[in-house]
Every structure is written in C-alpha cells, then in structure tokens.
Short mmCIF file of C-alpha atoms and ligand atoms in Angstrom, two decimals:
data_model
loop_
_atom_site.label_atom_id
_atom_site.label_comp_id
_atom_site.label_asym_id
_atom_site.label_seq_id
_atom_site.Cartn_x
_atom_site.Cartn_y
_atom_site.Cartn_z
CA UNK A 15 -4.88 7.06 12.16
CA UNK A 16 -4.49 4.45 15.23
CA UNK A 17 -6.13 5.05 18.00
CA UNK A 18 -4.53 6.43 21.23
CA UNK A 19 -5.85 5.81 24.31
CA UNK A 20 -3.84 7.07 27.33
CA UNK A 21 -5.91 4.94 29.66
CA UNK A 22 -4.54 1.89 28.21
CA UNK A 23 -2.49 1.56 31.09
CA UNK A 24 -5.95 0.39 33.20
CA UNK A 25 -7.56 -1.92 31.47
CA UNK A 26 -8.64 -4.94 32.53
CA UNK A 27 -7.83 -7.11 29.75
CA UNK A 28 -4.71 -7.51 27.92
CA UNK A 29 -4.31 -9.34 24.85
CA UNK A 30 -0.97 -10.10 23.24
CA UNK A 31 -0.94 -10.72 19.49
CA UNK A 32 1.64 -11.40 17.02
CA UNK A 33 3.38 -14.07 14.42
CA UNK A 34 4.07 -17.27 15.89
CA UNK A 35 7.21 -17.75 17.56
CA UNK A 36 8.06 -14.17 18.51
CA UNK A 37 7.37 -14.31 22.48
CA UNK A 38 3.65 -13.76 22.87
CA UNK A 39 2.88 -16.69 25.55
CA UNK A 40 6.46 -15.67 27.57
CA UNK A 41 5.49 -12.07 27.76
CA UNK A 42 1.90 -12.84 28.58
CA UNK A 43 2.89 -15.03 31.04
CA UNK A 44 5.67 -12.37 32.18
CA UNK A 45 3.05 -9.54 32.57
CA UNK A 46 0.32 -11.47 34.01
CA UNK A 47 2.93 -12.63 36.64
CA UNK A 48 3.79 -8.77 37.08
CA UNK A 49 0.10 -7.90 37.61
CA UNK A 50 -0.17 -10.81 40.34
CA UNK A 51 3.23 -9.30 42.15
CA UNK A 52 1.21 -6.04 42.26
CA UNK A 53 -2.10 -7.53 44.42
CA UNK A 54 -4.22 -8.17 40.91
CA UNK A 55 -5.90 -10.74 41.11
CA UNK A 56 -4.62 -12.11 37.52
CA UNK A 57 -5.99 -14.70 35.32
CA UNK A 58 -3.98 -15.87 32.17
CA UNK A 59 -5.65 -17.84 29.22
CA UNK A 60 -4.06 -19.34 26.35
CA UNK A 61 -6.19 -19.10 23.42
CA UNK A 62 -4.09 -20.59 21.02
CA UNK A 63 -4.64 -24.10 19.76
CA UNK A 64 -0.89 -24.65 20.02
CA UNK A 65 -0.45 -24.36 23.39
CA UNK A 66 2.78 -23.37 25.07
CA UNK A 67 1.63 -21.57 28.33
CA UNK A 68 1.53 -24.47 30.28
CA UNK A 69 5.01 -25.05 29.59
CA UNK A 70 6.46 -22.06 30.06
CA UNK A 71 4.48 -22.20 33.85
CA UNK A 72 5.53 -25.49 33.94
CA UNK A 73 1.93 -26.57 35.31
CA UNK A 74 -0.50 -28.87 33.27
CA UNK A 75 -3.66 -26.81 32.45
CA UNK A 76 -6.70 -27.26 30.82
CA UNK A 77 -9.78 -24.81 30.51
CA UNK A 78 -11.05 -24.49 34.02
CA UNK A 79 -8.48 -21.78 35.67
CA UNK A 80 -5.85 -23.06 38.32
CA UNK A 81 -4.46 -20.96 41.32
CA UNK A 82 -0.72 -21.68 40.21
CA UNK A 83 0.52 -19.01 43.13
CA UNK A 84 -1.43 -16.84 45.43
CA UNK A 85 -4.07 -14.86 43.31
CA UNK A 86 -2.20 -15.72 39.88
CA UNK A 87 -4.38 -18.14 37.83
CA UNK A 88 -4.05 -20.49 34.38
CA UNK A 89 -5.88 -22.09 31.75
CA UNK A 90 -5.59 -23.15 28.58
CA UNK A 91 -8.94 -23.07 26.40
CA UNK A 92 -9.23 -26.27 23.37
CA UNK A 93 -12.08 -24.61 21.38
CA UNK A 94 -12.33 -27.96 19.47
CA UNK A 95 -13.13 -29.35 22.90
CA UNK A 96 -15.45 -26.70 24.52
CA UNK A 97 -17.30 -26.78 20.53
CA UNK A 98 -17.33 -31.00 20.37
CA UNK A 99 -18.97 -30.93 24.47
CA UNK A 100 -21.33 -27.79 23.32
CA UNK A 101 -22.27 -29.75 20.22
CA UNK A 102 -23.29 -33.22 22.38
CA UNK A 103 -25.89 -31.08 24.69
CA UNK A 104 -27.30 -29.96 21.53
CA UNK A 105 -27.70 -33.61 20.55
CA UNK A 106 -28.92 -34.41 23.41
CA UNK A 107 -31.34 -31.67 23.48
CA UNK A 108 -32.60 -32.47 19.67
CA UNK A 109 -32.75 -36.11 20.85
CA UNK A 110 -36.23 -35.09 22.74
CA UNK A 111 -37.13 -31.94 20.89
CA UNK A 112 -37.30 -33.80 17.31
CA UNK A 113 -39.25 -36.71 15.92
CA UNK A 114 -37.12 -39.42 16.04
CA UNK A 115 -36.75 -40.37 12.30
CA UNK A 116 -35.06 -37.24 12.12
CA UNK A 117 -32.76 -37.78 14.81
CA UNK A 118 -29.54 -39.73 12.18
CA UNK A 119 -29.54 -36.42 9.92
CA UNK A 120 -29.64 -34.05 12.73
CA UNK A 121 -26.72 -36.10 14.44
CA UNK A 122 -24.55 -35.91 11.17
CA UNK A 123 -25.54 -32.26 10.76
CA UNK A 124 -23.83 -31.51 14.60
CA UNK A 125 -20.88 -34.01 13.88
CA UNK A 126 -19.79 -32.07 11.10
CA UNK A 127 -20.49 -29.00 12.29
CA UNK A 128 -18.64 -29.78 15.51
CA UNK A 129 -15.31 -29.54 13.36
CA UNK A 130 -15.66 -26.80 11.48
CA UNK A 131 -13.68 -23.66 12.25
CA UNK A 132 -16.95 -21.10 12.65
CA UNK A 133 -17.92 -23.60 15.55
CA UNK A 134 -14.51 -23.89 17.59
CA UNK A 135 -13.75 -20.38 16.89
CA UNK A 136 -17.47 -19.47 18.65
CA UNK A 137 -16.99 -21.74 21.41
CA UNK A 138 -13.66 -20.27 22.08
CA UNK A 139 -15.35 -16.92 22.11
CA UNK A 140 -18.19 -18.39 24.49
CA UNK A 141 -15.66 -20.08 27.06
CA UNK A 142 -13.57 -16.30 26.97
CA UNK A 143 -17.14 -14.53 27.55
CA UNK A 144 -17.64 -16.91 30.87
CA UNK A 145 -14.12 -16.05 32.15
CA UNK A 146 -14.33 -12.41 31.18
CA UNK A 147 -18.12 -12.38 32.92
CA UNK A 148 -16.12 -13.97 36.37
CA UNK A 149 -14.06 -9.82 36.05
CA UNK A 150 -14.17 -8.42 39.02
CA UNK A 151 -16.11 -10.82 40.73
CA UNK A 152 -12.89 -13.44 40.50
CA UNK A 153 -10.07 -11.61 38.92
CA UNK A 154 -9.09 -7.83 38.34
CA UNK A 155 -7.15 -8.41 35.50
CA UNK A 156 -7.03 -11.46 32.73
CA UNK A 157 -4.08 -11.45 30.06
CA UNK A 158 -4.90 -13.30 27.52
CA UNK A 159 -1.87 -15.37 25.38
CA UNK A 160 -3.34 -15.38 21.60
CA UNK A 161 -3.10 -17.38 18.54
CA UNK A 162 -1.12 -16.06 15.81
CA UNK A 163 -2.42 -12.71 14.08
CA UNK A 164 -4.93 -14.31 11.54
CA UNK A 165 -6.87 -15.94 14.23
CA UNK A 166 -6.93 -13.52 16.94
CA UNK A 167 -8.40 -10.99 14.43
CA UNK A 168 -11.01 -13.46 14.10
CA UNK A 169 -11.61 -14.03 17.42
CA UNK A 170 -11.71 -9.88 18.45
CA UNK A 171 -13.76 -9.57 15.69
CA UNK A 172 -16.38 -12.67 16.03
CA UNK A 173 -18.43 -11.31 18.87
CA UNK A 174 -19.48 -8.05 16.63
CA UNK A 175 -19.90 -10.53 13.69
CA UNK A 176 -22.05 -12.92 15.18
CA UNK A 177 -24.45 -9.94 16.95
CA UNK A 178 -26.46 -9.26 13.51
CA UNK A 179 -26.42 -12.77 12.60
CA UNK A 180 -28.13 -14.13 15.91
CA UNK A 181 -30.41 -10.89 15.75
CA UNK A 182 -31.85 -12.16 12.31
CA UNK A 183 -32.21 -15.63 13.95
CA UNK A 184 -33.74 -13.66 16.51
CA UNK A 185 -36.39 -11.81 14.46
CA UNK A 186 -37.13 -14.93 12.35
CA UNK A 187 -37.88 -16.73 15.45
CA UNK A 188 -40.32 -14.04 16.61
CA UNK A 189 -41.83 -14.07 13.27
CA UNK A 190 -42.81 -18.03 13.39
CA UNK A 191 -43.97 -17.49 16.91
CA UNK A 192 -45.87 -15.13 15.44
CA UNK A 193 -47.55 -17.36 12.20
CA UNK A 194 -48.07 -19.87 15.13
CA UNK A 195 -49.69 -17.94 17.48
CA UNK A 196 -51.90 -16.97 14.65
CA UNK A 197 -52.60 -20.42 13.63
CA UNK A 198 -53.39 -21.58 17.02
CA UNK A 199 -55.87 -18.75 17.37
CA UNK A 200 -57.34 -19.57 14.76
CA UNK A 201 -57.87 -23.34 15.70
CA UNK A 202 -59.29 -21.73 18.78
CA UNK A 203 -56.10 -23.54 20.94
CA UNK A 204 -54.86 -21.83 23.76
CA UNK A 205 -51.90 -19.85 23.28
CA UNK A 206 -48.33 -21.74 23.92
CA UNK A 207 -45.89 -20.69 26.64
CA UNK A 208 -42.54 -19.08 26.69
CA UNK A 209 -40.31 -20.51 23.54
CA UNK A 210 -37.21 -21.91 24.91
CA UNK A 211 -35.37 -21.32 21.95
CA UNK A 212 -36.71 -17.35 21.79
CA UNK A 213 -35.12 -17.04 25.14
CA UNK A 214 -31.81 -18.94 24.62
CA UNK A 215 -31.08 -16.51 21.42
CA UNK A 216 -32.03 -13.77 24.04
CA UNK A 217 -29.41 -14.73 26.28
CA UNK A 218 -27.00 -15.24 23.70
CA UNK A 219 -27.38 -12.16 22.27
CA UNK A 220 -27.00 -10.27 25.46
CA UNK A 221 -23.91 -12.57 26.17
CA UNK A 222 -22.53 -11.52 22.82
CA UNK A 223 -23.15 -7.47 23.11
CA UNK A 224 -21.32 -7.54 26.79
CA UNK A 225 -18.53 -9.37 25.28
CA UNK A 226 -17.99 -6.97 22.02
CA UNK A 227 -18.38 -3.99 24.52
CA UNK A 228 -15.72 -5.54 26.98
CA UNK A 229 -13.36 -6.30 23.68
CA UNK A 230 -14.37 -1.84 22.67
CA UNK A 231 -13.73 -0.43 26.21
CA UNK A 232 -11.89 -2.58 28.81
CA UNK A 233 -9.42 -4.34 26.60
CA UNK A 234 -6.24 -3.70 25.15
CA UNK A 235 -3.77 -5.50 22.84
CA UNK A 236 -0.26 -5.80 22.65
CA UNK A 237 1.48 -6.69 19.57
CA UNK A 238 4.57 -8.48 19.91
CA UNK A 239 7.54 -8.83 17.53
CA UNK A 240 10.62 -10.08 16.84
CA UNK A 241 12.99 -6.65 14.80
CA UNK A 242 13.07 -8.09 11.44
CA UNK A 243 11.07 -7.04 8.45
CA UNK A 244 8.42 -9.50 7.68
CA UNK A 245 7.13 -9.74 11.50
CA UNK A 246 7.30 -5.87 11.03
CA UNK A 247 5.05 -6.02 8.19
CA UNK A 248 3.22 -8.15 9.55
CA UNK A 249 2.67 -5.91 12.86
CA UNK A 250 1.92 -3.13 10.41
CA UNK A 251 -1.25 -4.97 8.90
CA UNK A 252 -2.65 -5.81 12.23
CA UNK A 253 -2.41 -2.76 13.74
CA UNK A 254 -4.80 -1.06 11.33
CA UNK A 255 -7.04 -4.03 10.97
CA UNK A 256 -7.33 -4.13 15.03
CA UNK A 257 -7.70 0.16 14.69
CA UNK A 258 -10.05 -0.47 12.15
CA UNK A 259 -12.05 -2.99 14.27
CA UNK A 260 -12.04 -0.43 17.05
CA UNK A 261 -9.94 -2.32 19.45
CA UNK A 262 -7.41 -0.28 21.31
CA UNK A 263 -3.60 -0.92 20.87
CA UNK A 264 -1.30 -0.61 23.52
CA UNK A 265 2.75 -0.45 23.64
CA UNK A 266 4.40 -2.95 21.00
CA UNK A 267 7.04 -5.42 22.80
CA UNK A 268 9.86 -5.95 20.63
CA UNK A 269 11.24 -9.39 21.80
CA UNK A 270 14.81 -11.05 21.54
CA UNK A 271 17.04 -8.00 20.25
CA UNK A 272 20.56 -8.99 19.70
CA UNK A 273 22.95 -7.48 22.49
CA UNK A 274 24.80 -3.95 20.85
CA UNK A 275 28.20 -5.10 22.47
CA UNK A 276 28.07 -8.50 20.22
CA UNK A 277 30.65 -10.03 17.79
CA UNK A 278 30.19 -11.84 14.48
CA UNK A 279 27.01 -13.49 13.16
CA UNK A 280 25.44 -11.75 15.96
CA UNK A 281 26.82 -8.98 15.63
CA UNK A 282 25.95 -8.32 11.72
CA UNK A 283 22.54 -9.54 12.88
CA UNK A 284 22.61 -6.50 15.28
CA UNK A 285 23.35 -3.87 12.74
CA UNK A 286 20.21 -5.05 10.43
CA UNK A 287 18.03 -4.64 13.59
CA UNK A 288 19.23 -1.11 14.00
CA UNK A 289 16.96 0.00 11.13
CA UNK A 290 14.56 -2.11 11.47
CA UNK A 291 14.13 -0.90 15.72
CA UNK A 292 14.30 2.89 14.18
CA UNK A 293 11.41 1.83 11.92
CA UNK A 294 9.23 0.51 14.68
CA UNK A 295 9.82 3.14 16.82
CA UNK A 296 9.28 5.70 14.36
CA UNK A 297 5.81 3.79 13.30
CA UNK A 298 4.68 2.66 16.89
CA UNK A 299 6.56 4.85 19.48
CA UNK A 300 3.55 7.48 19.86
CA UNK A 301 1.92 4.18 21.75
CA UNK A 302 4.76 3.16 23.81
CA UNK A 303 7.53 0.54 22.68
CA UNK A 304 9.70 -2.05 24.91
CA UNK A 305 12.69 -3.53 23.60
CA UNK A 306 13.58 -6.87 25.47
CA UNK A 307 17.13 -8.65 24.96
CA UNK A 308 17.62 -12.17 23.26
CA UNK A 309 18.73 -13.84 26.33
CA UNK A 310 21.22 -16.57 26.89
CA UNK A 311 19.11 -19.10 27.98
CA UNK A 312 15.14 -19.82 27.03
CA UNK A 313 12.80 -17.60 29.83
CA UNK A 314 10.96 -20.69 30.85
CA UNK A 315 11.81 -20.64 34.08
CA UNK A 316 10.14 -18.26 37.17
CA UNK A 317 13.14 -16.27 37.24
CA UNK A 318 13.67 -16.34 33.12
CA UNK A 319 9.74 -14.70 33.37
CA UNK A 320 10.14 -12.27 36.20
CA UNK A 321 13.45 -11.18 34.57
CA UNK A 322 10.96 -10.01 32.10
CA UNK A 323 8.62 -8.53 33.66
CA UNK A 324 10.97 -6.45 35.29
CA UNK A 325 11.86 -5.06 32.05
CA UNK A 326 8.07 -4.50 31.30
CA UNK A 327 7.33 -2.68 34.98
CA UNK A 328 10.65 -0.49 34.06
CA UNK A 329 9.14 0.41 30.78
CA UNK A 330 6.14 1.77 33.04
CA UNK A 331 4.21 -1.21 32.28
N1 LIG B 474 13.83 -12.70 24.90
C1 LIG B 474 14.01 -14.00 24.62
N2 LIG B 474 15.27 -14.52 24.56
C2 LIG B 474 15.44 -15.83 24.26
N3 LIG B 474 14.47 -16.70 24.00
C3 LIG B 474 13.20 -16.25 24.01
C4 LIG B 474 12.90 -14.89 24.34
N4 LIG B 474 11.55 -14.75 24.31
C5 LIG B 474 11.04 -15.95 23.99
N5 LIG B 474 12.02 -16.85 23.81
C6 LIG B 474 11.86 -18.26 23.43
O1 LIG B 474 11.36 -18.25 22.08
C7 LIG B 474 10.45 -19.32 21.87
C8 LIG B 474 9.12 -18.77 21.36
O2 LIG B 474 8.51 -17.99 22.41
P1 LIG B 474 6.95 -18.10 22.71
O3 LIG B 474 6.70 -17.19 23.86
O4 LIG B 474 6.52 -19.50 22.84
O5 LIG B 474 6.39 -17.46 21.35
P2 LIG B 474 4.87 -17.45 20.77
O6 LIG B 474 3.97 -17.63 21.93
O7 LIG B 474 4.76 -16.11 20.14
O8 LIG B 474 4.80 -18.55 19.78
C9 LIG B 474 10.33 -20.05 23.18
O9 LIG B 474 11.18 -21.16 23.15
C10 LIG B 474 10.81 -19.02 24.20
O10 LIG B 474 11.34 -19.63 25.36
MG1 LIG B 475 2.49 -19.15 22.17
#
C-alpha cells in the first residue's frame, strides 16, 4: 500500500526525486518559481553533487541562499565542502582538547574521514536541517532539487538512521561521566562542570529528531520520470522504499512525452509511450499524475520554466 495523503497539496517541503536526466532540477526549479508567483516565500536547494540548478536559473550559486527575484531564493549545497569545513573546526577543536603527541593521528583520522561518503552525506543533511530550521521564519516553502534515486533515499532516510546511533554515543557518554564522577569522588576532587561534548550530542540529537519529523509530516516528494520502462521501474522501486520509509509521495511528473500529432522516429517513439503512460497512470494515478511535452527547445530559459509551471498550476499543482 502507498500512502495517500490528501494534504500533500500544503506542505512545506517538496522534494523531487528521480533517475538522472529525466527533468528533476527543471521542474523543481519550475514549481519553486510557481510557488514564488503565488506570494511564497520560496527557497530552492540543489542537493545533488552534479549540479545543474544554477544553470538552468542562469545565476552562480553556492550554499548560502540568493534572492534571485523578489521572495524566490537559490542555493546549491557541496556536501564535500560543508563536510571538509565541518571536519577543520573539529581539528581545530582537537588541536586544544588533546595532548599534542596525539594531534598527527587524530589529523589523519579527520582527513580521511572528511572524504568518505557517511561524512558528506551527514553534512549535507546538517546544512538542509539549518535551511529547513530558517521555515517560516525566512521562507514558506523550500523545493528541494535531489540527487538521483539511490542518494536521495539515503539522504530521507539518514536523519532516522543517525538518531539511534548518536543516542548510543549519547548514553556511552553519560556512562563515562558517570565512572568519572565516581572516580573523582572518590579522590575527594570536586565534581567537574557541564561536558561540552554531553551537550553538543544533545543538540545534535534534538537537531536530528526535528529534521526526521519535518522529512514524516511537512514534506512531500515528487518522483519524476521520463515514459519509458526502466525509469518506470525504477519509479516503481522508490516509491515503496520512500512508502516504506514513511515519507509521503505526491503526484508523479512525467517529463518530455513525445507530441501525439508526430511523424516518424518520433512518432513510433510515441506509440511505445502509450503503454508505458497507461502503466503509470494505472500504478500512480490514485496520487495525481502530470504529463509535460518534450519541447522544441531546452526549458532553460525564464519563459522555458514558467511554460512549465503553468502546466503544473493547470494540473492543480
Ligand atoms: N520537457 C522537456 N523538453 C525538452 N527538454 C527538457 C524537458 N525537461 C528537461 N529537459 C532538458 O533535459 C535535460 C535534463 O533535465 P534536468 O532537469 O537537468 O534533469 P535532472 O535534473 O533530472 O538530471 C536538460 O538539458 C533539460 O533542459
Ligand atoms: Mg539535476
């Protein structure tokens, strides 16, 4: 069963997922510049290491948000950037909080992991939990463009992965506070202060919870695809792995269908669309589907996007 959720329609943040290449950052781009028409305040983020969105705005943007028109905003977010500056303040932390001996090892320990996936994939999610925190205060809606299926699954998913795992670090922490406490009672030394470290897993914990609950209740994601079978498959899978996460799907945009009143290679390409559109809609049309044209020219211009979003605000978007 996939979930339903007829308030989809509201919610204040709108993911659009999908295989690479089938439209995501033009119809994030398109909606978020629909929402900004409206009077929303709209942010859109590119989460996707390849990143397209500033093209497509034709604007150069990098992860602090830009006011491109009146209350429509941009940014692009480079996890390996946000993970290598996040790793350096640890450094530079552990630089005074360790004896210095240790201070090579713990340097190669951050330097590699500064480039592994888990890291830029959790700095990713912490740069998306400060914009998402800046709802309503900055923006009433944020669209975010994804990366390709695989690693937006990861990235929905991280925040409720990550919860138990800083709650053990949590409870282990409390539990050496604990041993110490004892042993400095026991030396007859006055008890230590508040643990800096206790209180920074604190926060990120908290950070982490509001973040999953925001990704439960106030988001929603649109899956994108081009009508041919393997993105349809493909759509398929991440539909019940997003269900199954408990993350609320929204109407599927099917991008770049051939014109019916074509001739030739476009016009056989047409007919094997046919079934594959009757599949989709016969799979995903309880949720809502939009069909937009393969147009002449690439929609990378202002009027090539609000062509689009036209089509979306018709389809009761
Ligand atoms: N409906 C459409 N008709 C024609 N070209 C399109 C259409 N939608 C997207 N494109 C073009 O297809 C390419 C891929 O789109 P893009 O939005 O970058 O996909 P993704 O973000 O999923 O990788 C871009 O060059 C874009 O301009
Ligand atoms: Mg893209």
């Amino acid at each position: 069963m996939l979930l339903t959720d007829p308030t989809a329609a509201q919610r204040t943040v709108s993911f659009f997922g999908g295989k690479g290449g089938v439209g995501k950052t033009t119809l994030a781009a398109s909606y978020a510049l629909l929402l900004a028409g409206r009077g929303h305040r709209t942010l859109v983020v590119s989460t996707d290491p390849a990143h397209s969105l500033g093209d497509v705005l034709g604007a150069s943007l990098d992860d602090e948000p830009v006011e491109l028109d009146g209350g429509f905003w941009a940014c692009e977010i480079d996890g390996e950037k946000v993970a290598r500056r996040r790793v350096e303040q640890i450094g530079e932390e552990a630089q005074e909080a360790v004896p210095r001996e240790v201070v090579p090892a713990v340097e190669r320990h951050l330097d590699r992991a500064a480039a592994s996936p888990g890291t830029v994939e959790s700095a990713l999610v912490d740069r998306l939990t400060d914009l998402l925190d800046d709802l309503p205060a900055r923006w009433d809606r944020i669209v975010v463009d994804s990366a390709p299926t695989g690693h937006m699954l990861r990235l929905l998913s991280l925040p409720a992965l990550l919860t138990p795992w800083i709650e053990g670090l949590v409870r282990q922490r409390e539990q050496a506070r604990g041993t110490e406490r004892m042993l400095s009672g026991l030396l007859g030394r006055r008890n230590t202060g508040p643990d800096p470290l206790l209180r920074r897993l604190h926060d990120r914990r908290t950070r982490l919870e509001r973040t999953r609950h925001r990704l439960l209740d106030e988001s929603v994601v649109h899956l994108v695809l081009v009508p041919e079978r393997l993105p349809l498959a493909e759509t398929e899978r991440a539909a019940q792995a997003l269900t199954d996460a408990g993350i609320t799907l929204g109407p599927v945009a099917v991008n770049r269908v051939s014109p019916p009143d074509a001739e030739g290679l476009l016009a056989d390409r047409a007919r094997q669309e046919a079934q594959v559109r009757a599949d989709i809609h016969e799979r995903f049309g309880d949720r809502g589907t939009v069909e937009i044209p393969l147009l002449r020219g690439e929609p990378t211009t202002r009027t090539g996007l609000t062509g689009i979003a036209e089509i979306l605000a018709n389809a009761g978007w």
